[in-house]
């Protein structure tokens, strides 16, 4: 299997970036293995789910970022679990942590969001962890699409733990409006849960239509990523995508949700 392209900025200002989405189970497993997996994937952006939420959660997330040669961009406890990490290649324009409406008896959910610049690219980013309850999950997908449409940028990446499979109603709602990166350009393995018996894909990266997907999947063949580390790091496999983002026009335009 050919490796994914490395990150780079093209002469025209467009950028090839690597994006990793990863449910880290509150860092309750082998954090050294977790950092090795993230670092080996050489991501520009990491979309985290189940970041630590309680005692010294900021310090724990900062330590993971440092061990992975990254920095904390946004999220964590202030977004009810989703977080964003980034490399120093990204220039931060703004961040916003969003708490979603709480359904009695369900976990609080949220989005970690940011707008960053990489090369000549202006890019919106969102990390999510959707509900286990199917009706609430479907409504949260609509909130996600509305949030992306309101970010004021041409190009947006969203990803996370959907708690839904590609044939599910929520997954389908997102895939109707956005590119499901694995389905667009499959690379590596597909299934993300559970590492002991990966039988389903409930973690995904999505991109708005103007983004070129160069490859996406579980990075089991990525140099430096071992099966031992993948199984020890957390109870999900990560999803890695290489994407080519066109240079921004310089105008304050935005991608819009066509069904909103």
CSV table of C-alpha atoms in Angstrom, one decimal, residues 51-260:
chain,number,residue,atom,x,y,z
A,51,UNK,CA,-10.5,14.0,26.1
A,52,UNK,CA,-10.1,13.9,29.9
A,53,UNK,CA,-12.9,15.9,31.7
A,54,UNK,CA,-12.1,16.0,35.3
A,55,UNK,CA,-9.1,16.5,37.7
A,56,UNK,CA,-6.3,18.4,35.9
A,57,UNK,CA,-7.8,17.6,32.5
A,58,UNK,CA,-6.0,20.6,30.9
A,59,UNK,CA,-2.6,19.3,32.0
A,60,UNK,CA,-3.3,15.8,30.8
A,61,UNK,CA,-4.3,17.0,27.4
A,62,UNK,CA,-1.3,19.3,27.2
A,63,UNK,CA,1.0,16.4,28.1
A,64,UNK,CA,-0.4,14.3,25.3
A,65,UNK,CA,0.0,17.1,22.8
A,66,UNK,CA,3.6,17.7,23.9
A,67,UNK,CA,4.4,14.0,23.7
A,68,UNK,CA,3.0,14.0,20.1
A,69,UNK,CA,4.9,17.2,19.0
A,70,UNK,CA,1.6,19.1,18.9
A,71,UNK,CA,-0.2,21.9,20.9
A,72,UNK,CA,-3.7,22.1,22.2
A,73,UNK,CA,-5.9,24.2,20.0
A,74,UNK,CA,-9.3,24.0,21.7
A,75,UNK,CA,-11.8,21.9,23.6
A,76,UNK,CA,-11.6,19.2,26.2
A,77,UNK,CA,-13.6,19.8,29.4
A,78,UNK,CA,-15.1,23.0,28.0
A,79,UNK,CA,-16.6,21.1,25.0
A,80,UNK,CA,-17.7,18.0,27.1
A,81,UNK,CA,-15.0,15.8,25.6
A,82,UNK,CA,-14.1,16.8,22.0
A,83,UNK,CA,-10.8,18.6,21.5
A,84,UNK,CA,-8.5,19.8,18.8
A,85,UNK,CA,-4.7,19.5,18.6
A,86,UNK,CA,-2.6,21.1,15.9
A,87,UNK,CA,1.0,21.3,14.7
A,88,UNK,CA,2.9,24.6,14.6
A,89,UNK,CA,2.1,24.7,10.9
A,90,UNK,CA,-1.4,26.0,11.8
A,91,UNK,CA,-2.0,29.7,12.6
A,92,UNK,CA,-5.1,30.0,14.8
A,93,UNK,CA,-7.7,32.6,13.7
A,94,UNK,CA,-10.3,31.7,16.3
A,95,UNK,CA,-11.7,28.9,18.4
A,96,UNK,CA,-15.1,28.1,20.0
A,97,UNK,CA,-16.2,25.3,22.3
A,98,UNK,CA,-19.9,24.6,21.9
A,99,UNK,CA,-22.1,22.7,24.4
A,100,UNK,CA,-25.2,21.1,22.9
A,101,UNK,CA,-28.6,20.9,24.5
A,102,UNK,CA,-28.7,18.3,27.3
A,103,UNK,CA,-31.3,15.6,27.1
A,104,UNK,CA,-32.2,14.3,30.5
A,105,UNK,CA,-30.6,10.9,31.2
A,106,UNK,CA,-28.1,11.3,28.4
A,107,UNK,CA,-24.4,12.5,28.5
A,108,UNK,CA,-23.7,16.1,27.8
A,109,UNK,CA,-22.2,16.5,24.2
A,110,UNK,CA,-20.4,19.3,22.5
A,111,UNK,CA,-18.3,20.4,19.6
A,112,UNK,CA,-14.7,21.7,19.6
A,113,UNK,CA,-14.3,24.1,16.7
A,114,UNK,CA,-11.7,26.4,15.2
A,115,UNK,CA,-10.7,28.3,12.1
A,116,UNK,CA,-7.1,28.0,11.2
A,117,UNK,CA,-4.8,29.1,8.4
A,118,UNK,CA,-2.2,26.7,6.8
A,119,UNK,CA,-0.2,28.1,3.9
A,120,UNK,CA,-2.7,30.0,1.8
A,121,UNK,CA,-5.7,28.0,3.1
A,122,UNK,CA,-8.3,29.2,5.6
A,123,UNK,CA,-10.0,26.2,7.1
A,124,UNK,CA,-12.8,25.4,9.5
A,125,UNK,CA,-12.4,22.4,11.8
A,126,UNK,CA,-14.8,20.6,14.1
A,127,UNK,CA,-14.5,17.6,16.4
A,128,UNK,CA,-17.6,15.8,17.7
A,129,UNK,CA,-18.7,12.8,19.7
A,130,UNK,CA,-22.4,12.2,19.0
A,131,UNK,CA,-25.0,10.7,21.2
A,132,UNK,CA,-25.7,7.0,21.8
A,133,UNK,CA,-29.4,7.7,21.5
A,134,UNK,CA,-30.5,7.6,17.9
A,135,UNK,CA,-33.0,10.5,17.8
A,136,UNK,CA,-30.7,12.8,19.8
A,137,UNK,CA,-27.8,11.8,17.6
A,138,UNK,CA,-29.7,12.6,14.4
A,139,UNK,CA,-30.6,16.1,15.8
A,140,UNK,CA,-26.9,16.7,16.7
A,141,UNK,CA,-25.9,15.9,13.1
A,142,UNK,CA,-28.2,18.7,12.0
A,143,UNK,CA,-26.6,21.0,14.6
A,144,UNK,CA,-23.2,20.0,13.2
A,145,UNK,CA,-24.1,20.9,9.7
A,146,UNK,CA,-25.5,24.2,10.8
A,147,UNK,CA,-22.4,25.0,12.7
A,148,UNK,CA,-20.2,24.2,9.7
A,149,UNK,CA,-22.3,26.4,7.5
A,150,UNK,CA,-21.9,29.3,9.9
A,151,UNK,CA,-18.1,29.2,10.2
A,152,UNK,CA,-17.6,31.7,7.4
A,153,UNK,CA,-15.0,29.7,5.4
A,154,UNK,CA,-14.9,28.0,2.0
A,155,UNK,CA,-13.6,24.7,3.3
A,156,UNK,CA,-14.4,22.7,6.5
A,157,UNK,CA,-13.3,19.4,8.0
A,158,UNK,CA,-15.4,17.6,10.6
A,159,UNK,CA,-14.9,14.3,12.2
A,160,UNK,CA,-15.2,12.2,15.3
A,161,UNK,CA,-17.0,9.3,16.9
A,162,UNK,CA,-20.5,9.2,15.4
A,163,UNK,CA,-21.8,6.2,17.3
A,164,UNK,CA,-23.4,5.3,14.0
A,165,UNK,CA,-22.4,3.2,11.0
A,166,UNK,CA,-22.4,4.2,7.3
A,167,UNK,CA,-25.8,2.7,6.8
A,168,UNK,CA,-27.3,4.6,9.7
A,169,UNK,CA,-29.6,7.6,9.6
A,170,UNK,CA,-27.2,10.0,11.2
A,171,UNK,CA,-24.1,8.9,9.3
A,172,UNK,CA,-26.2,9.2,6.1
A,173,UNK,CA,-27.4,12.7,7.0
A,174,UNK,CA,-23.8,13.9,7.2
A,175,UNK,CA,-22.6,11.9,4.1
A,176,UNK,CA,-25.4,13.5,2.0
A,177,UNK,CA,-23.9,17.0,2.5
A,178,UNK,CA,-20.2,16.2,3.1
A,179,UNK,CA,-17.6,13.9,1.6
A,180,UNK,CA,-17.2,10.7,3.7
A,181,UNK,CA,-13.4,10.7,3.3
A,182,UNK,CA,-13.0,6.9,3.6
A,183,UNK,CA,-15.7,6.2,1.1
A,184,UNK,CA,-14.3,8.8,-1.3
A,185,UNK,CA,-10.6,7.6,-1.2
A,186,UNK,CA,-10.2,4.4,0.9
A,187,UNK,CA,-6.8,3.8,2.3
A,188,UNK,CA,-5.7,1.5,5.1
A,189,UNK,CA,-8.3,-0.4,7.1
A,190,UNK,CA,-11.9,0.6,7.4
A,191,UNK,CA,-13.3,-0.5,10.8
A,192,UNK,CA,-12.5,1.5,13.9
A,193,UNK,CA,-14.2,-0.3,16.8
A,194,UNK,CA,-13.3,-2.3,18.8
A,195,UNK,CA,-9.6,-3.0,18.5
A,196,UNK,CA,-10.0,-6.5,19.9
A,197,UNK,CA,-12.5,-7.2,17.1
A,198,UNK,CA,-12.8,-4.3,14.7
A,199,UNK,CA,-16.2,-5.1,13.0
A,200,UNK,CA,-17.7,-1.7,12.4
A,201,UNK,CA,-16.9,1.9,11.3
A,202,UNK,CA,-18.3,4.4,13.7
A,203,UNK,CA,-15.5,7.0,13.5
A,204,UNK,CA,-15.1,9.1,10.4
A,205,UNK,CA,-13.7,12.3,8.8
A,206,UNK,CA,-15.8,14.4,6.6
A,207,UNK,CA,-14.8,17.2,4.2
A,208,UNK,CA,-16.8,19.8,2.3
A,209,UNK,CA,-17.0,19.3,-1.5
A,210,UNK,CA,-14.2,21.6,-2.6
A,211,UNK,CA,-11.6,19.5,-0.7
A,212,UNK,CA,-9.7,16.8,-2.6
A,213,UNK,CA,-9.4,13.6,-0.5
A,214,UNK,CA,-6.1,11.9,-1.2
A,215,UNK,CA,-6.7,8.9,1.1
A,216,UNK,CA,-8.3,8.0,4.4
A,217,UNK,CA,-8.5,5.1,6.7
A,218,UNK,CA,-7.2,3.4,9.8
A,219,UNK,CA,-3.4,3.9,9.7
A,220,UNK,CA,-2.4,0.3,10.4
A,221,UNK,CA,0.2,0.4,7.6
A,222,UNK,CA,1.6,3.9,8.5
A,223,UNK,CA,5.3,3.7,9.2
A,224,UNK,CA,5.9,3.8,13.0
A,225,UNK,CA,2.3,2.7,13.8
A,226,UNK,CA,2.3,-0.8,15.3
A,227,UNK,CA,-0.6,-3.1,15.9
A,228,UNK,CA,0.5,-3.4,19.5
A,229,UNK,CA,0.3,0.3,20.0
A,230,UNK,CA,-3.0,0.6,18.2
A,231,UNK,CA,-4.6,-2.0,20.5
A,232,UNK,CA,-3.0,-0.6,23.7
A,233,UNK,CA,-3.7,3.1,23.2
A,234,UNK,CA,-7.5,3.2,23.5
A,235,UNK,CA,-10.6,1.2,22.6
A,236,UNK,CA,-11.0,2.8,19.1
A,237,UNK,CA,-8.7,2.8,16.1
A,238,UNK,CA,-7.9,6.2,14.7
A,239,UNK,CA,-8.8,7.6,11.3
A,240,UNK,CA,-6.1,9.4,9.2
A,241,UNK,CA,-6.8,11.4,6.1
A,242,UNK,CA,-4.6,13.3,3.7
A,243,UNK,CA,-6.4,16.2,2.1
A,244,UNK,CA,-5.6,18.8,-0.5
A,245,UNK,CA,-7.2,22.1,0.4
A,246,UNK,CA,-7.5,24.9,-2.3
A,247,UNK,CA,-6.1,28.3,-1.4
A,248,UNK,CA,-8.7,30.6,0.0
A,249,UNK,CA,-10.1,33.3,-2.2
A,250,UNK,CA,-9.6,36.0,0.3
A,251,UNK,CA,-13.3,36.8,0.3
A,252,UNK,CA,-15.5,36.2,3.4
A,253,UNK,CA,-17.4,33.4,1.7
A,254,UNK,CA,-18.6,30.2,3.3
A,255,UNK,CA,-19.7,26.6,2.5
A,256,UNK,CA,-23.4,26.3,3.1
A,257,UNK,CA,-25.5,23.4,4.1
A,258,UNK,CA,-27.7,22.8,1.1
A,259,UNK,CA,-30.6,21.3,3.0
A,260,UNK,CA,-30.7,23.9,5.8
